[in-house]
mmCIF file of C-alpha atoms and ligand atoms in Angstrom:
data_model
loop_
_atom_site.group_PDB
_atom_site.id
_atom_site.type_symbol
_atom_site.label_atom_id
_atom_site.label_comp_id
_atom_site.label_asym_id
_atom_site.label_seq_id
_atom_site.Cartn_x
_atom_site.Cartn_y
_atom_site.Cartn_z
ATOM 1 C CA UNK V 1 37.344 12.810 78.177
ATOM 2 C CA UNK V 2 33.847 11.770 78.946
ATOM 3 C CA UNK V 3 31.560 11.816 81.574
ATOM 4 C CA UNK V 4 31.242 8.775 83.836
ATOM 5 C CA UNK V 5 28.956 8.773 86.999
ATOM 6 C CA UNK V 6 25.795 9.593 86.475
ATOM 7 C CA UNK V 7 22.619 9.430 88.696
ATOM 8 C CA UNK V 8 19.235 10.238 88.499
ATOM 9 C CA UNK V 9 18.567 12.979 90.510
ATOM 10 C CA UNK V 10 14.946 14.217 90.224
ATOM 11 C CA UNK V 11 11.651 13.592 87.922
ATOM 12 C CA UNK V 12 10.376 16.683 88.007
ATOM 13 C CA UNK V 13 6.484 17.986 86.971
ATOM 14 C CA UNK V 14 6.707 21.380 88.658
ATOM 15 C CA UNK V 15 9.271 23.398 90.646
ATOM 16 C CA UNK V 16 8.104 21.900 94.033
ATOM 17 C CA UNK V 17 10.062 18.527 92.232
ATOM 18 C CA UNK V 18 13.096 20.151 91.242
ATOM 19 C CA UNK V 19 16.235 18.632 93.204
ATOM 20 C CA UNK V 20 17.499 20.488 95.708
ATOM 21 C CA UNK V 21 21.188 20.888 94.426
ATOM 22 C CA UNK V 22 23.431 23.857 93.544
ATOM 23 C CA UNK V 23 25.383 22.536 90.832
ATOM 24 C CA UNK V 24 25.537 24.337 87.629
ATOM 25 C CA UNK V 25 23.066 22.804 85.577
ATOM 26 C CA UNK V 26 22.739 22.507 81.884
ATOM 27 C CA UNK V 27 19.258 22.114 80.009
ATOM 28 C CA UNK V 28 18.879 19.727 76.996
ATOM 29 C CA UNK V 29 16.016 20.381 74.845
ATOM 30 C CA UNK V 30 14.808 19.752 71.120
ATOM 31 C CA UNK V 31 12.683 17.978 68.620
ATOM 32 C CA UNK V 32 11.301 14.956 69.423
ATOM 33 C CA UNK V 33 13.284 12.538 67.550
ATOM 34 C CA UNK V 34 15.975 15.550 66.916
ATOM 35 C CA UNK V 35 18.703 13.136 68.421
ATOM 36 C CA UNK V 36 19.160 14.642 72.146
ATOM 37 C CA UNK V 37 18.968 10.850 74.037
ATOM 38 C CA UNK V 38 21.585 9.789 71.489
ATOM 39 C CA UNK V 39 23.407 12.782 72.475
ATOM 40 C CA UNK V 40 23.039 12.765 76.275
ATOM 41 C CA UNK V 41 24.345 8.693 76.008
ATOM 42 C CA UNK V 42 27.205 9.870 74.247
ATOM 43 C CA UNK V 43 28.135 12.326 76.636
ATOM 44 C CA UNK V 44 27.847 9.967 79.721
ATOM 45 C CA UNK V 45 29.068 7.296 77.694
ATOM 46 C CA UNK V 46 25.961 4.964 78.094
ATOM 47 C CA UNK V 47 24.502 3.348 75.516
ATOM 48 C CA UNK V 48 21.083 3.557 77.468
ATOM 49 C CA UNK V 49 20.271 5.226 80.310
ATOM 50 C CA UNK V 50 16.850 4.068 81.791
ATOM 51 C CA UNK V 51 15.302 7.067 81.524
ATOM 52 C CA UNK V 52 15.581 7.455 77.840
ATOM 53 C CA UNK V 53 12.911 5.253 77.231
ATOM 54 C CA UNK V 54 9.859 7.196 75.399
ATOM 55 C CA UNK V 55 7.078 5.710 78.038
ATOM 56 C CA UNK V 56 4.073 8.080 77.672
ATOM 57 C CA UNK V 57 3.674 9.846 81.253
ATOM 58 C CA UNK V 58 7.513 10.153 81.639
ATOM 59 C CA UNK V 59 7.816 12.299 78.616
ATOM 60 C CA UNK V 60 5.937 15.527 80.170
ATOM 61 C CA UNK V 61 8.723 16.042 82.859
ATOM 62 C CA UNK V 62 12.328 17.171 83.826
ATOM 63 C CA UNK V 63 15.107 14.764 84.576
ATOM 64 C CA UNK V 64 17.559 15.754 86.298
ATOM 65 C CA UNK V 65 21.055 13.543 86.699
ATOM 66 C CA UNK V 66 23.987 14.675 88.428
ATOM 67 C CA UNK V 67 27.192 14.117 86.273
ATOM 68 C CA UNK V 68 30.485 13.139 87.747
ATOM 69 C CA UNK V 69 29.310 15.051 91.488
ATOM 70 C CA UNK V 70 30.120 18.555 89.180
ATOM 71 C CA UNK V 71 27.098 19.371 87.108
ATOM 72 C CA UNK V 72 23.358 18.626 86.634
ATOM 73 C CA UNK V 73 21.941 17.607 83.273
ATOM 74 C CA UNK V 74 18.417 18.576 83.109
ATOM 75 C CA UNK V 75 16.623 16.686 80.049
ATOM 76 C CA UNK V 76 13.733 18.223 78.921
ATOM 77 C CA UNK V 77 10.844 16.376 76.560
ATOM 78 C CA UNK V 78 11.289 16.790 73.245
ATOM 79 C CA UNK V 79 8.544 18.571 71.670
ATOM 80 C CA UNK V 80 6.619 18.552 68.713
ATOM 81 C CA UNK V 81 5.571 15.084 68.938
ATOM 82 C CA UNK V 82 1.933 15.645 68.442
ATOM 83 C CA UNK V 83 0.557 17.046 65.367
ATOM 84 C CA UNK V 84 -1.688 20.546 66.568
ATOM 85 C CA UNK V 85 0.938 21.510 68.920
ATOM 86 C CA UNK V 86 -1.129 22.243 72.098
ATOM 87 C CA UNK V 87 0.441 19.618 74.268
ATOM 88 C CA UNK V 88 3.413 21.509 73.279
ATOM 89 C CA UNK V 89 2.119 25.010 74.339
ATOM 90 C CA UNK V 90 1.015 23.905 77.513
ATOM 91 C CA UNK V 91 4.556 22.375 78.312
ATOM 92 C CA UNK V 92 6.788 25.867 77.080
ATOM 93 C CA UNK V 93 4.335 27.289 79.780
ATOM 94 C CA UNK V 94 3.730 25.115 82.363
ATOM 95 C CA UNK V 95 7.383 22.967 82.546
ATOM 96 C CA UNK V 96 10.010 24.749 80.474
ATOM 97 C CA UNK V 97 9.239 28.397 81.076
ATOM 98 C CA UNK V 98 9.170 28.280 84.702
ATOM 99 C CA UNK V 99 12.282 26.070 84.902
ATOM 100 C CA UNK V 100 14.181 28.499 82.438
ATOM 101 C CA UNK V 101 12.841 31.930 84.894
ATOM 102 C CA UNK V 102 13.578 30.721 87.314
ATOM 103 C CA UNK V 103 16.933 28.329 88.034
ATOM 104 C CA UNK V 104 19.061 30.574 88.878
ATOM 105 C CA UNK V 105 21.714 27.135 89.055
ATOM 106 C CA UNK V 106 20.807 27.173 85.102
ATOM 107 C CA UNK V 107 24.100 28.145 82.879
ATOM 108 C CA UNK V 108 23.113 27.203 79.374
ATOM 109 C CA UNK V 109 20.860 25.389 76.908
ATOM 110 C CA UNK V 110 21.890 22.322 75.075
ATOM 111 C CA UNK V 111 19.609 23.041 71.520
ATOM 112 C CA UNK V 112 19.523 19.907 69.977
ATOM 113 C CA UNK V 113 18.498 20.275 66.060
ATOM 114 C CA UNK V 114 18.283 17.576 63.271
ATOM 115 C CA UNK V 115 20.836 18.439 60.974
ATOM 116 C CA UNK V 116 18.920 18.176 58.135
ATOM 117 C CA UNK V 117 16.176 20.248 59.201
ATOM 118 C CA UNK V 118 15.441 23.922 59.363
ATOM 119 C CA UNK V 119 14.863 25.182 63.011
ATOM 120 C CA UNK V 120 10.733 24.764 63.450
ATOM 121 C CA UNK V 121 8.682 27.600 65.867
ATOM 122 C CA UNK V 122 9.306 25.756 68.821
ATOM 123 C CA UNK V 123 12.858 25.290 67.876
ATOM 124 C CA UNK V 124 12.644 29.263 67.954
ATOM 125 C CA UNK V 125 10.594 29.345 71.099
ATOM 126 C CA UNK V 126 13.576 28.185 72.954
ATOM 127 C CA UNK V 127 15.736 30.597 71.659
ATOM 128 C CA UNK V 128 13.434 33.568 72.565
ATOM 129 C CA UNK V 129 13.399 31.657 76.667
ATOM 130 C CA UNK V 130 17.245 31.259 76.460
ATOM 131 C CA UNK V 131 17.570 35.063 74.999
ATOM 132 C CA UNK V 132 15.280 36.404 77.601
ATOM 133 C CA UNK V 133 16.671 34.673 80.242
ATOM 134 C CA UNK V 134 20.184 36.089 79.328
ATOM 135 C CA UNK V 135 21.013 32.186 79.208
ATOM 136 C CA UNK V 136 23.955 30.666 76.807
ATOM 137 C CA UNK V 137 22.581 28.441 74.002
ATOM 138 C CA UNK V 138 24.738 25.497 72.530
ATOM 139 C CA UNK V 139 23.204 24.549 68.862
ATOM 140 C CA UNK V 140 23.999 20.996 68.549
ATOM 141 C CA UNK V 141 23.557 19.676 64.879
ATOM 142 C CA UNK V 142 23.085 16.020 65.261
ATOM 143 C CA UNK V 143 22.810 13.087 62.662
ATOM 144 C CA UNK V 144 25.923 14.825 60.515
ATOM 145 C CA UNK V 145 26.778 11.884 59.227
ATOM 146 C CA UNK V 146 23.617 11.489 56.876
ATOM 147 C CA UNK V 147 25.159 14.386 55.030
ATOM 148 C CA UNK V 148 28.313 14.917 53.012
ATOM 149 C CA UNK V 149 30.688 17.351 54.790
ATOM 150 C CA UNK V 150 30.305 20.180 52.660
ATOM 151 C CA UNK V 151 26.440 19.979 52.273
ATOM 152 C CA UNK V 152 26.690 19.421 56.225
ATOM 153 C CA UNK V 153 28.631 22.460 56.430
ATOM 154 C CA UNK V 154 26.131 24.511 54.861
ATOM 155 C CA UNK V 155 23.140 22.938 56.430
ATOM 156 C CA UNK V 156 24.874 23.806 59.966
ATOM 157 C CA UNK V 157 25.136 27.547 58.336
ATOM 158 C CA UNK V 158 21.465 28.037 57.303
ATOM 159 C CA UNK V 159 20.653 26.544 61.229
ATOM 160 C CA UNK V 160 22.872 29.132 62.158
ATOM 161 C CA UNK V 161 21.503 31.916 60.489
ATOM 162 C CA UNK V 162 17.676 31.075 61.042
ATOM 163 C CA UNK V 163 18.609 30.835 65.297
ATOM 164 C CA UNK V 164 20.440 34.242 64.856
ATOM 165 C CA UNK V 165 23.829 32.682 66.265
ATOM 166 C CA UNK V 166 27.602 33.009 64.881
ATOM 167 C CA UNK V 167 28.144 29.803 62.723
ATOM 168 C CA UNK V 168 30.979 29.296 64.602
ATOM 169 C CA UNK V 169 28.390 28.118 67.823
ATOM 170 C CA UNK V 170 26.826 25.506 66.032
ATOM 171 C CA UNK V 171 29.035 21.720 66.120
ATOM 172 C CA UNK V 172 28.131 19.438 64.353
ATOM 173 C CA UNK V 173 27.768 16.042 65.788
ATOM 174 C CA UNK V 174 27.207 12.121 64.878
ATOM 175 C CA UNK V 175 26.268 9.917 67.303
ATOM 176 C CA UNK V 176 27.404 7.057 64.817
ATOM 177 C CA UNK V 177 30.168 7.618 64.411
ATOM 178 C CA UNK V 178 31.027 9.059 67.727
ATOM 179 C CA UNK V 179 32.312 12.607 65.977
ATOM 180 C CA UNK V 180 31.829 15.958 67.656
ATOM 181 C CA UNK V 181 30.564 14.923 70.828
ATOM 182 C CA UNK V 182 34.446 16.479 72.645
ATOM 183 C CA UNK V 183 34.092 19.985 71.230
ATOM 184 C CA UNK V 184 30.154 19.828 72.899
ATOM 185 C CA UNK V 185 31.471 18.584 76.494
ATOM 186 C CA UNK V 186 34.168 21.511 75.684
ATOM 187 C CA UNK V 187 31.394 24.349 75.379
ATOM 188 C CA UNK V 188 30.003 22.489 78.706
ATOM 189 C CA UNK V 189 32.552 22.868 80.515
ATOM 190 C CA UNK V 190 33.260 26.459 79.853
ATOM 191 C CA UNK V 191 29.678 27.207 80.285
ATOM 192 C CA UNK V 192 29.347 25.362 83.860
ATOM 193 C CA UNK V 193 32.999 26.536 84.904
ATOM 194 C CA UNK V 194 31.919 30.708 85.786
HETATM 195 P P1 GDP F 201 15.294 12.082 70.648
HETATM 196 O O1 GDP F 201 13.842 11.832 70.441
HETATM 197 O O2 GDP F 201 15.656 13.492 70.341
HETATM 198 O O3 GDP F 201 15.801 11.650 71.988
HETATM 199 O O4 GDP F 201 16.063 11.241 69.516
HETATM 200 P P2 GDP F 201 16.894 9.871 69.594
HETATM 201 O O5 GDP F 201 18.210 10.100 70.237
HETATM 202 O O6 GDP F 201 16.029 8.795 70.163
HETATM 203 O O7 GDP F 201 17.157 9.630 68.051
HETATM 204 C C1 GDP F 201 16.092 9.505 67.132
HETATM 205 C C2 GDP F 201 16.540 8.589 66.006
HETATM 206 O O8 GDP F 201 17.620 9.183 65.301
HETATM 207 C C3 GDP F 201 17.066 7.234 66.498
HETATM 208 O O9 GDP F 201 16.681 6.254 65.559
HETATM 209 C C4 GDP F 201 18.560 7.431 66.523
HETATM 210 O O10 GDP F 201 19.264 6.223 66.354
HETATM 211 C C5 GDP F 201 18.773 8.357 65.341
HETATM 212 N N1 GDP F 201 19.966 9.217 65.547
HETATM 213 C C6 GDP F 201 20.206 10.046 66.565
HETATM 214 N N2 GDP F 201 21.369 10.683 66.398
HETATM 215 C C7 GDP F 201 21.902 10.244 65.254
HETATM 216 C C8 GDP F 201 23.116 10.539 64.513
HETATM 217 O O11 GDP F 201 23.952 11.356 64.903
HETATM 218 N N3 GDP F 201 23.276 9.862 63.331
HETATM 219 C C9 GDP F 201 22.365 8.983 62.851
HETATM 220 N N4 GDP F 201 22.625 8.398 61.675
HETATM 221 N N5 GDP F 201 21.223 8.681 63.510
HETATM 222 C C10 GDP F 201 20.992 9.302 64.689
#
């Protein structure tokens, strides 16, 4: 299975932007360079959607694509791009906190994470918006396959364990070799089904 029709929706700076839809939507966010446009492609089966082009002024907003006319991706910057981090305080507050308050459409966060890295503070930022908004978080470990299995194993488990979630949440994906990317449209689905 894999996701087919996809269309740019909205390209959103504040809520007066966001589409008008009430699909259930899913949020993708994570570490600049973490691996989420990799992911996203892989999910719609693309190897490049426009969008996923890093041109400065685009990267400070919400996209939002509808997906197969039964969901609503909603890609969110990745953050930490700039060293000092103030560019990425002012978007937690200004894009991604409102948008998490206050979707109601919004049934869970796609968490994309470098597999071989330990969860940074905004990585943890995003779990405090997710856990205060009572919203479902999907840890998605990308880039497996630049570790062995078992070391990738236990990399997945220290993720785990500094995002406070159940190993078990965490998959483990590689968008070389095209590996995990089923049991993520699985959680998807069961996330966008209620
Ligand atoms: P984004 O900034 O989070 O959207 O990250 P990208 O998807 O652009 O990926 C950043 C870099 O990591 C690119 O050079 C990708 O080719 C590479 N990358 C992403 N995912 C994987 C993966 O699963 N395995 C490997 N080996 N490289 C990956």
């Amino acid at each position: 299975m894999q996701y087919h029709d996809v269309k740019l929706l909205a390209t959103a700076a504040n809520r007066e932007q966001w589409p008008d839809s009430d699909l259930p939507e899913v949020m993708f966010a994570g570490r600049s360079n973490a691996g989420k446009s990799t992911l996203i492609n892989a999910l719609v089966n693309r190897k490049k959607l426009a969008y996923t082009g890093k041109t400065p002024g685009k990267t400070r907003l919400l996209n939002f694509f509808e997906v197969d006319g039964k969901m609503v991706f909603c890609d969110s910057p990745g953050y930490g791009y700039a060293k000092g981090g103030s560019d990425t305080a002012l978007m937690f507050s200004n894009l991604i906190d409102p948008y998490m308050t206050e979707r109601t459409q919004l049934k869970a966060l796609v968490l994309v994470l470098d597999i071989r890295r330990i969860p940074n503070d905004d990585d943890l930022t995003m779990m405090d918006y997710a856990r205060a908004n009572h919203l479902p978080v999907i840890p998605v470990c990308m880039k497996a396959d630049k570790l062995s299995r078992g070391a990738g194993i236990q990399a997945a488990a220290k993720i785990a364990s500094a995002l406070r979630v159940p190993r078990e949440t965490c998959r483990m994906v590689s968008g070389t070799l095209k590996t995990g990317i089923e049991e993520v449209m699985q959680d998807i689905e069961t996330k966008t089904a209620v």
